[in-house]
Amino acid sequence: MIKKKLSAIFLTEENKDNKGSVEFQVVSFTNRIRRLTSHLELHKKDYLSQRGLRKVLGKRQRLLAYLSKKNKVRYKELIGRLEIRETKNH
């Protein structure tokens, strides 16, 4: 359900065939994070999945840090579309 929604958002972009782009990778990591999070709500003691979740979170965090250094506009647009970080409105 969520995966289809996020994939549909991303596939309408110009990077349809570019699966190595930072945006595509962040979207796929976000899908995995949401799937693992829902799995861990049911299976609280699944420590291997917890480790996998931490690894994917770290990878996504590094990619987002890279994107924020290289292109702030694309970073803010991606964060807004995926709704993964709080935005401060001043």
Coordinates of C-alpha atoms in Angstrom, one line a residue:
M1 CA 0.0 0.0 0.0
I2 CA 2.6 2.5 1.1
K3 CA 5.2 1.1 -1.3
K4 CA 3.0 1.6 -4.3
K5 CA 2.2 5.1 -3.3
L6 CA 5.9 6.1 -2.8
S7 CA 6.9 4.3 -6.0
A8 CA 4.2 6.0 -8.0
I9 CA 5.4 9.4 -6.7
F10 CA 8.9 8.7 -7.7
L11 CA 8.3 7.1 -11.0
T12 CA 6.6 10.2 -12.3
E13 CA 9.9 12.0 -12.1
E14 CA 12.4 12.4 -14.8
N15 CA 14.6 9.6 -13.3
K16 CA 12.4 6.7 -14.3
D17 CA 15.3 4.6 -15.5
N18 CA 18.0 5.9 -13.1
K19 CA 17.8 3.4 -10.2
G20 CA 21.2 4.6 -9.0
S21 CA 20.1 8.1 -8.3
V22 CA 20.1 9.3 -4.7
E23 CA 16.4 10.0 -4.7
F24 CA 15.5 6.4 -5.9
Q25 CA 17.8 4.9 -3.3
V26 CA 16.3 7.0 -0.5
V27 CA 12.7 6.0 -1.6
S28 CA 13.6 2.3 -1.6
F29 CA 15.3 2.6 1.8
T30 CA 12.3 4.4 3.1
N31 CA 10.0 1.6 1.9
R32 CA 12.3 -1.0 3.6
I33 CA 12.3 1.1 6.8
R34 CA 8.5 1.3 6.9
R35 CA 8.2 -2.4 6.2
L36 CA 10.7 -3.4 8.9
T37 CA 9.1 -1.0 11.4
S38 CA 5.7 -2.6 10.9
H39 CA 7.3 -6.0 11.2
L40 CA 9.0 -5.1 14.5
E41 CA 5.7 -3.8 16.0
L42 CA 4.5 -7.4 15.9
H43 CA 7.8 -9.1 16.6
K44 CA 9.5 -7.1 19.3
K45 CA 12.3 -9.5 20.0
D46 CA 13.4 -10.0 16.4
Y47 CA 16.9 -8.7 17.0
L48 CA 18.3 -9.5 13.5
S49 CA 15.5 -7.3 12.0
Q50 CA 16.4 -4.6 14.5
R51 CA 20.0 -4.7 13.3
G52 CA 18.9 -4.6 9.7
L53 CA 16.7 -1.6 10.4
R54 CA 19.6 0.2 12.0
K55 CA 21.8 -0.5 9.0
V56 CA 19.2 0.8 6.5
L57 CA 18.6 3.9 8.7
G58 CA 22.3 4.6 8.6
K59 CA 22.5 4.2 4.9
R60 CA 19.5 6.5 4.3
Q61 CA 21.0 9.1 6.7
R62 CA 24.3 9.1 4.9
L63 CA 22.6 9.5 1.5
L64 CA 20.4 12.3 2.8
A65 CA 23.5 14.1 4.2
Y66 CA 25.2 13.7 0.9
L67 CA 22.2 15.1 -1.0
S68 CA 21.8 18.0 1.4
K69 CA 25.5 19.0 0.8
K70 CA 25.2 18.7 -3.0
N71 CA 21.8 20.1 -3.7
K72 CA 19.6 21.7 -1.0
V73 CA 16.6 22.1 -3.3
R74 CA 16.4 18.4 -4.3
Y75 CA 17.0 17.5 -0.6
K76 CA 14.1 19.6 0.7
E77 CA 11.8 18.5 -2.1
L78 CA 12.5 14.8 -1.3
I79 CA 12.0 15.3 2.4
G80 CA 8.7 17.0 1.8
R81 CA 7.5 14.2 -0.6
L82 CA 8.4 11.4 1.7
E83 CA 7.4 13.2 5.0
I84 CA 10.4 11.7 6.8
R85 CA 11.7 14.7 8.8
E86 CA 10.1 17.4 10.7
T87 CA 10.2 20.8 9.0
K88 CA 10.6 23.9 11.2
N89 CA 8.3 26.7 10.1
H90 CA 9.6 30.1 11.4

